[in-house]
PDB file of C-alpha atoms in Angstrom:
ATOM      1  CA  MET A  45       0.000   0.000   0.000  1.00  0.00           C
ATOM      2  CA  LYS A  46       1.354   3.447  -0.866  1.00  0.00           C
ATOM      3  CA  LEU A  47       2.274   5.724   2.006  1.00  0.00           C
ATOM      4  CA  THR A  48      -0.126   8.412   0.752  1.00  0.00           C
ATOM      5  CA  THR A  49      -2.993   5.920   0.691  1.00  0.00           C
ATOM      6  CA  LEU A  50      -2.124   4.722   4.175  1.00  0.00           C
ATOM      7  CA  LEU A  51      -1.939   8.295   5.481  1.00  0.00           C
ATOM      8  CA  SER A  52      -5.257   9.136   3.815  1.00  0.00           C
ATOM      9  CA  CYS A  53      -6.916   6.135   5.456  1.00  0.00           C
ATOM     10  CA  LEU A  54      -5.433   7.065   8.821  1.00  0.00           C
ATOM     11  CA  PHE A  55      -6.649  10.665   8.446  1.00  0.00           C
ATOM     12  CA  VAL A  56     -10.182   9.490   7.627  1.00  0.00           C
ATOM     13  CA  LEU A  57     -10.230   7.185  10.654  1.00  0.00           C
ATOM     14  CA  ILE A  58      -8.968   9.876  13.014  1.00  0.00           C
ATOM     15  CA  TYR A  59     -11.151  12.609  11.528  1.00  0.00           C
ATOM     16  CA  SER A  60     -14.333  10.508  11.555  1.00  0.00           C
ATOM     17  CA  GLY A  61     -13.636   9.483  15.155  1.00  0.00           C
ATOM     18  CA  LEU A  62     -13.346  13.111  16.200  1.00  0.00           C
ATOM     19  CA  LEU A  63     -16.622  13.950  14.512  1.00  0.00           C
ATOM     20  CA  ALA A  64     -18.491  10.990  15.985  1.00  0.00           C
ATOM     21  CA  GLN A  65     -19.853  13.242  18.729  1.00  0.00           C
ATOM     22  CA  SER A  66     -19.472  16.971  19.162  1.00  0.00           C
ATOM     23  CA  ALA A  67     -17.514  18.242  22.135  1.00  0.00           C
ATOM     24  CA  SER A  68     -20.639  19.842  23.615  1.00  0.00           C
ATOM     25  CA  TYR A  69     -22.583  16.570  23.288  1.00  0.00           C
ATOM     26  CA  GLN A  70     -19.739  14.586  24.878  1.00  0.00           C
ATOM     27  CA  LYS A  71     -19.622  17.049  27.766  1.00  0.00           C
ATOM     28  CA  GLU A  72     -23.397  16.949  28.305  1.00  0.00           C
ATOM     29  CA  LYS A  73     -23.425  13.147  27.991  1.00  0.00           C
ATOM     30  CA  ALA A  74     -20.671  12.826  30.621  1.00  0.00           C
ATOM     31  CA  ARG A  75     -22.562  15.173  32.952  1.00  0.00           C
ATOM     32  CA  LYS A  76     -25.798  13.200  32.602  1.00  0.00           C
ATOM     33  CA  ILE A  77     -24.051   9.879  33.127  1.00  0.00           C
ATOM     34  CA  GLU A  78     -22.348  11.276  36.239  1.00  0.00           C
ATOM     35  CA  GLU A  79     -25.635  12.529  37.734  1.00  0.00           C
ATOM     36  CA  GLY A  80     -27.345   9.182  37.114  1.00  0.00           C
ATOM     37  CA  SER A  81     -30.131   7.897  34.942  1.00  0.00           C
ATOM     38  CA  PRO A  82     -33.601   9.319  35.610  1.00  0.00           C
ATOM     39  CA  PHE A  83     -34.904   5.878  34.632  1.00  0.00           C
ATOM     40  CA  THR A  84     -32.941   4.265  37.447  1.00  0.00           C
ATOM     41  CA  LYS A  85     -34.453   6.875  39.748  1.00  0.00           C
ATOM     42  CA  ILE A  86     -37.927   5.837  38.523  1.00  0.00           C
ATOM     43  CA  ILE A  87     -37.039   2.159  39.043  1.00  0.00           C
ATOM     44  CA  ASN A  88     -35.877   3.001  42.588  1.00  0.00           C
ATOM     45  CA  ARG A  89     -39.034   5.097  43.168  1.00  0.00           C
ATOM     46  CA  GLU A  90     -36.973   8.253  43.635  1.00  0.00           C
ATOM     47  CA  LEU A  91     -38.915   9.919  40.787  1.00  0.00           C
ATOM     48  CA  PRO A  92     -42.636   9.508  40.095  1.00  0.00           C
ATOM     49  CA  ALA A  93     -43.967   7.840  36.948  1.00  0.00           C
ATOM     50  CA  THR A  94     -47.137   6.243  35.651  1.00  0.00           C
ATOM     51  CA  ILE A  95     -45.924   2.656  35.518  1.00  0.00           C
ATOM     52  CA  VAL A  96     -47.860   0.340  33.200  1.00  0.00           C
ATOM     53  CA  TYR A  97     -45.686  -2.775  33.525  1.00  0.00           C
ATOM     54  CA  GLU A  98     -42.927  -4.040  35.759  1.00  0.00           C
ATOM     55  CA  ASP A  99     -41.122  -7.308  36.359  1.00  0.00           C
ATOM     56  CA  GLU A 100     -37.688  -8.219  37.726  1.00  0.00           C
ATOM     57  CA  GLU A 101     -35.859  -7.029  34.565  1.00  0.00           C
ATOM     58  CA  ILE A 102     -38.021  -4.436  32.783  1.00  0.00           C
ATOM     59  CA  ILE A 103     -40.212  -1.480  33.597  1.00  0.00           C
ATOM     60  CA  ALA A 104     -42.574   0.398  31.253  1.00  0.00           C
ATOM     61  CA  PHE A 105     -44.101   3.788  31.917  1.00  0.00           C
ATOM     62  CA  VAL A 106     -45.632   6.862  30.319  1.00  0.00           C
ATOM     63  CA  PRO A 107     -42.979   9.477  29.427  1.00  0.00           C
ATOM     64  CA  LEU A 108     -43.204  13.073  30.599  1.00  0.00           C
ATOM     65  CA  LYS A 109     -43.538  14.323  27.007  1.00  0.00           C
ATOM     66  CA  GLU A 110     -45.913  12.101  25.072  1.00  0.00           C
ATOM     67  CA  GLN A 111     -45.439  12.173  21.297  1.00  0.00           C
ATOM     68  CA  ALA A 112     -48.428  10.030  20.283  1.00  0.00           C
ATOM     69  CA  LYS A 113     -51.799   9.011  21.705  1.00  0.00           C
ATOM     70  CA  VAL A 114     -50.054   5.909  23.008  1.00  0.00           C
ATOM     71  CA  HIS A 115     -46.469   6.552  24.046  1.00  0.00           C
ATOM     72  CA  LEU A 116     -44.707   4.269  26.482  1.00  0.00           C
ATOM     73  CA  LEU A 117     -41.075   3.831  27.425  1.00  0.00           C
ATOM     74  CA  ILE A 118     -39.809   0.289  27.874  1.00  0.00           C
ATOM     75  CA  VAL A 119     -36.668   0.304  29.994  1.00  0.00           C
ATOM     76  CA  PRO A 120     -34.414  -2.485  31.221  1.00  0.00           C
ATOM     77  CA  LYS A 121     -33.608  -2.260  34.907  1.00  0.00           C
ATOM     78  CA  LYS A 122     -30.009  -3.037  33.985  1.00  0.00           C
ATOM     79  CA  GLU A 123     -28.395   0.294  33.210  1.00  0.00           C
ATOM     80  CA  ILE A 124     -26.853   0.086  29.737  1.00  0.00           C
ATOM     81  CA  GLN A 125     -25.863   3.516  28.388  1.00  0.00           C
ATOM     82  CA  THR A 126     -26.327   2.805  24.675  1.00  0.00           C
ATOM     83  CA  LEU A 127     -26.949  -0.242  22.534  1.00  0.00           C
ATOM     84  CA  ASN A 128     -23.215  -0.077  21.754  1.00  0.00           C
ATOM     85  CA  GLN A 129     -22.512  -1.239  25.312  1.00  0.00           C
ATOM     86  CA  ALA A 130     -24.907  -4.211  25.129  1.00  0.00           C
ATOM     87  CA  ASP A 131     -23.324  -7.615  24.711  1.00  0.00           C
ATOM     88  CA  GLN A 132     -24.334 -11.207  24.070  1.00  0.00           C
ATOM     89  CA  ASP A 133     -25.446 -11.558  27.692  1.00  0.00           C
ATOM     90  CA  ASP A 134     -28.065  -8.839  27.039  1.00  0.00           C
ATOM     91  CA  ALA A 135     -29.636 -10.561  24.014  1.00  0.00           C
ATOM     92  CA  LEU A 136     -32.468 -12.201  25.959  1.00  0.00           C
ATOM     93  CA  LEU A 137     -33.239  -8.953  27.788  1.00  0.00           C
ATOM     94  CA  LEU A 138     -33.394  -6.999  24.520  1.00  0.00           C
ATOM     95  CA  GLY A 139     -35.642  -9.659  22.997  1.00  0.00           C
ATOM     96  CA  ARG A 140     -37.939  -9.538  26.021  1.00  0.00           C
ATOM     97  CA  MET A 141     -38.208  -5.758  25.575  1.00  0.00           C
ATOM     98  CA  LEU A 142     -39.421  -6.254  21.991  1.00  0.00           C
ATOM     99  CA  LEU A 143     -41.933  -8.899  23.048  1.00  0.00           C
ATOM    100  CA  LEU A 144     -43.185  -6.572  25.784  1.00  0.00           C
ATOM    101  CA  ALA A 145     -43.648  -3.832  23.178  1.00  0.00           C
ATOM    102  CA  ALA A 146     -45.910  -6.171  21.181  1.00  0.00           C
ATOM    103  CA  LYS A 147     -47.830  -7.140  24.341  1.00  0.00           C
ATOM    104  CA  LEU A 148     -48.340  -3.494  25.345  1.00  0.00           C
ATOM    105  CA  ALA A 149     -49.378  -2.608  21.786  1.00  0.00           C
ATOM    106  CA  LYS A 150     -52.073  -5.288  21.973  1.00  0.00           C
ATOM    107  CA  GLU A 151     -53.201  -4.120  25.438  1.00  0.00           C
ATOM    108  CA  ASN A 152     -53.482  -0.565  24.088  1.00  0.00           C
ATOM    109  CA  ASN A 153     -55.398  -1.688  20.970  1.00  0.00           C
ATOM    110  CA  ILE A 154     -52.782  -0.454  18.523  1.00  0.00           C
ATOM    111  CA  ASP A 155     -51.459  -3.827  17.393  1.00  0.00           C
ATOM    112  CA  ALA A 156     -53.772  -4.026  14.360  1.00  0.00           C
ATOM    113  CA  SER A 157     -53.726  -0.354  13.326  1.00  0.00           C
ATOM    114  CA  GLY A 158     -49.952  -0.106  13.664  1.00  0.00           C
ATOM    115  CA  TYR A 159     -47.290   1.135  15.997  1.00  0.00           C
ATOM    116  CA  ARG A 160     -43.639   2.077  16.046  1.00  0.00           C
ATOM    117  CA  VAL A 161     -40.856   0.834  18.298  1.00  0.00           C
ATOM    118  CA  SER A 162     -37.719   2.939  18.286  1.00  0.00           C
ATOM    119  CA  MET A 163     -34.470   3.421  20.153  1.00  0.00           C
ATOM    120  CA  ASN A 164     -32.179   6.432  19.854  1.00  0.00           C
ATOM    121  CA  MET A 165     -28.423   6.011  20.202  1.00  0.00           C
ATOM    122  CA  ASN A 166     -26.058   8.943  20.642  1.00  0.00           C
ATOM    123  CA  GLU A 167     -25.982  12.411  19.146  1.00  0.00           C
ATOM    124  CA  ASP A 168     -27.243  12.027  15.580  1.00  0.00           C
ATOM    125  CA  ALA A 169     -30.269  10.069  16.799  1.00  0.00           C
ATOM    126  CA  GLY A 170     -31.035  12.549  19.592  1.00  0.00           C
ATOM    127  CA  GLN A 171     -30.341  10.319  22.600  1.00  0.00           C
ATOM    128  CA  SER A 172     -30.690  12.454  25.728  1.00  0.00           C
ATOM    129  CA  VAL A 173     -31.010   9.786  28.445  1.00  0.00           C
ATOM    130  CA  PHE A 174     -28.062   7.406  28.629  1.00  0.00           C
ATOM    131  CA  HIS A 175     -29.930   4.324  29.753  1.00  0.00           C
ATOM    132  CA  ILE A 176     -31.244   2.372  26.776  1.00  0.00           C
ATOM    133  CA  HIS A 177     -34.980   2.462  26.320  1.00  0.00           C
ATOM    134  CA  MET A 178     -37.557   1.696  23.685  1.00  0.00           C
ATOM    135  CA  HIS A 179     -40.317   4.060  22.654  1.00  0.00           C
ATOM    136  CA  LEU A 180     -43.642   2.415  21.831  1.00  0.00           C
ATOM    137  CA  LEU A 181     -45.692   4.878  19.772  1.00  0.00           C
ATOM    138  CA  GLY A 182     -49.136   4.512  18.213  1.00  0.00           C
ATOM    139  CA  GLY A 183     -52.803   5.335  18.388  1.00  0.00           C
ATOM    140  CA  ASN A 184     -52.624   7.841  15.564  1.00  0.00           C
ATOM    141  CA  THR A 185     -50.913   8.177  12.175  1.00  0.00           C
ATOM    142  CA  LEU A 186     -47.216   8.631  12.766  1.00  0.00           C
ATOM    143  CA  GLY A 187     -45.053  10.763  10.513  1.00  0.00           C
ATOM    144  CA  PRO A 188     -41.955   9.444   8.797  1.00  0.00           C
ATOM    145  CA  MET A 189     -39.123   8.434  11.089  1.00  0.00           C
ATOM    146  CA  VAL A 190     -36.614  10.495   9.124  1.00  0.00           C
ATOM    147  CA  ASP A 191     -36.557  12.545   5.962  1.00  0.00           C
ATOM    148  CA  ARG A 192     -35.750  10.488   2.889  1.00  0.00           C
ATOM    149  CA  ILE A 193     -32.465  10.959   1.139  1.00  0.00           C
ATOM    150  CA  ASP A 194     -33.096  10.717  -2.597  1.00  0.00           C
TER     151      ASP A 194
END
C-alpha cells in the first residue's frame, strides 16, 4: 500500500472518530451519566412515573412528554448507556423488551392499526437519556421516522 494511501486512510479514521460526537454533546453526555439515569431513579421510586408494567428485569411507563396518543417507554432495569454497550449476555433482555412492546401494543389496541418501536443512540439520533430504552408509539398516524435521502 502506498504511504499516501495509508496516510489518507489514517486521516479518515482519526477525523471521523473526532466527529463521531461533538464536544458539547460529549460534555453533556458525561454530565448526565455522572448525575445518574432518571430511569434508574424511577425504578428506585426516587422519581414519580405512571408505571404500566414491571417485572424483575423491565419497567414500562408513560414518558413526561408524550409524542403520540399511546407513548410508552420500555426500559431495562439493567443500566446500559447505549446499545453499543450491550453484549451477548443482554440478548435475551433486549428480545424480552421487543416482546413486551408487542404485548403493550395489543393491550393498548394499537397492534392491528400499527405502531412504532424505536431506540435512539447517541448524538445524531437525539439520545438524551443514557440508559437504553424503547419508545412504543401509536394510536394515531405517525409521521416518517426520518426525511428520505433521494
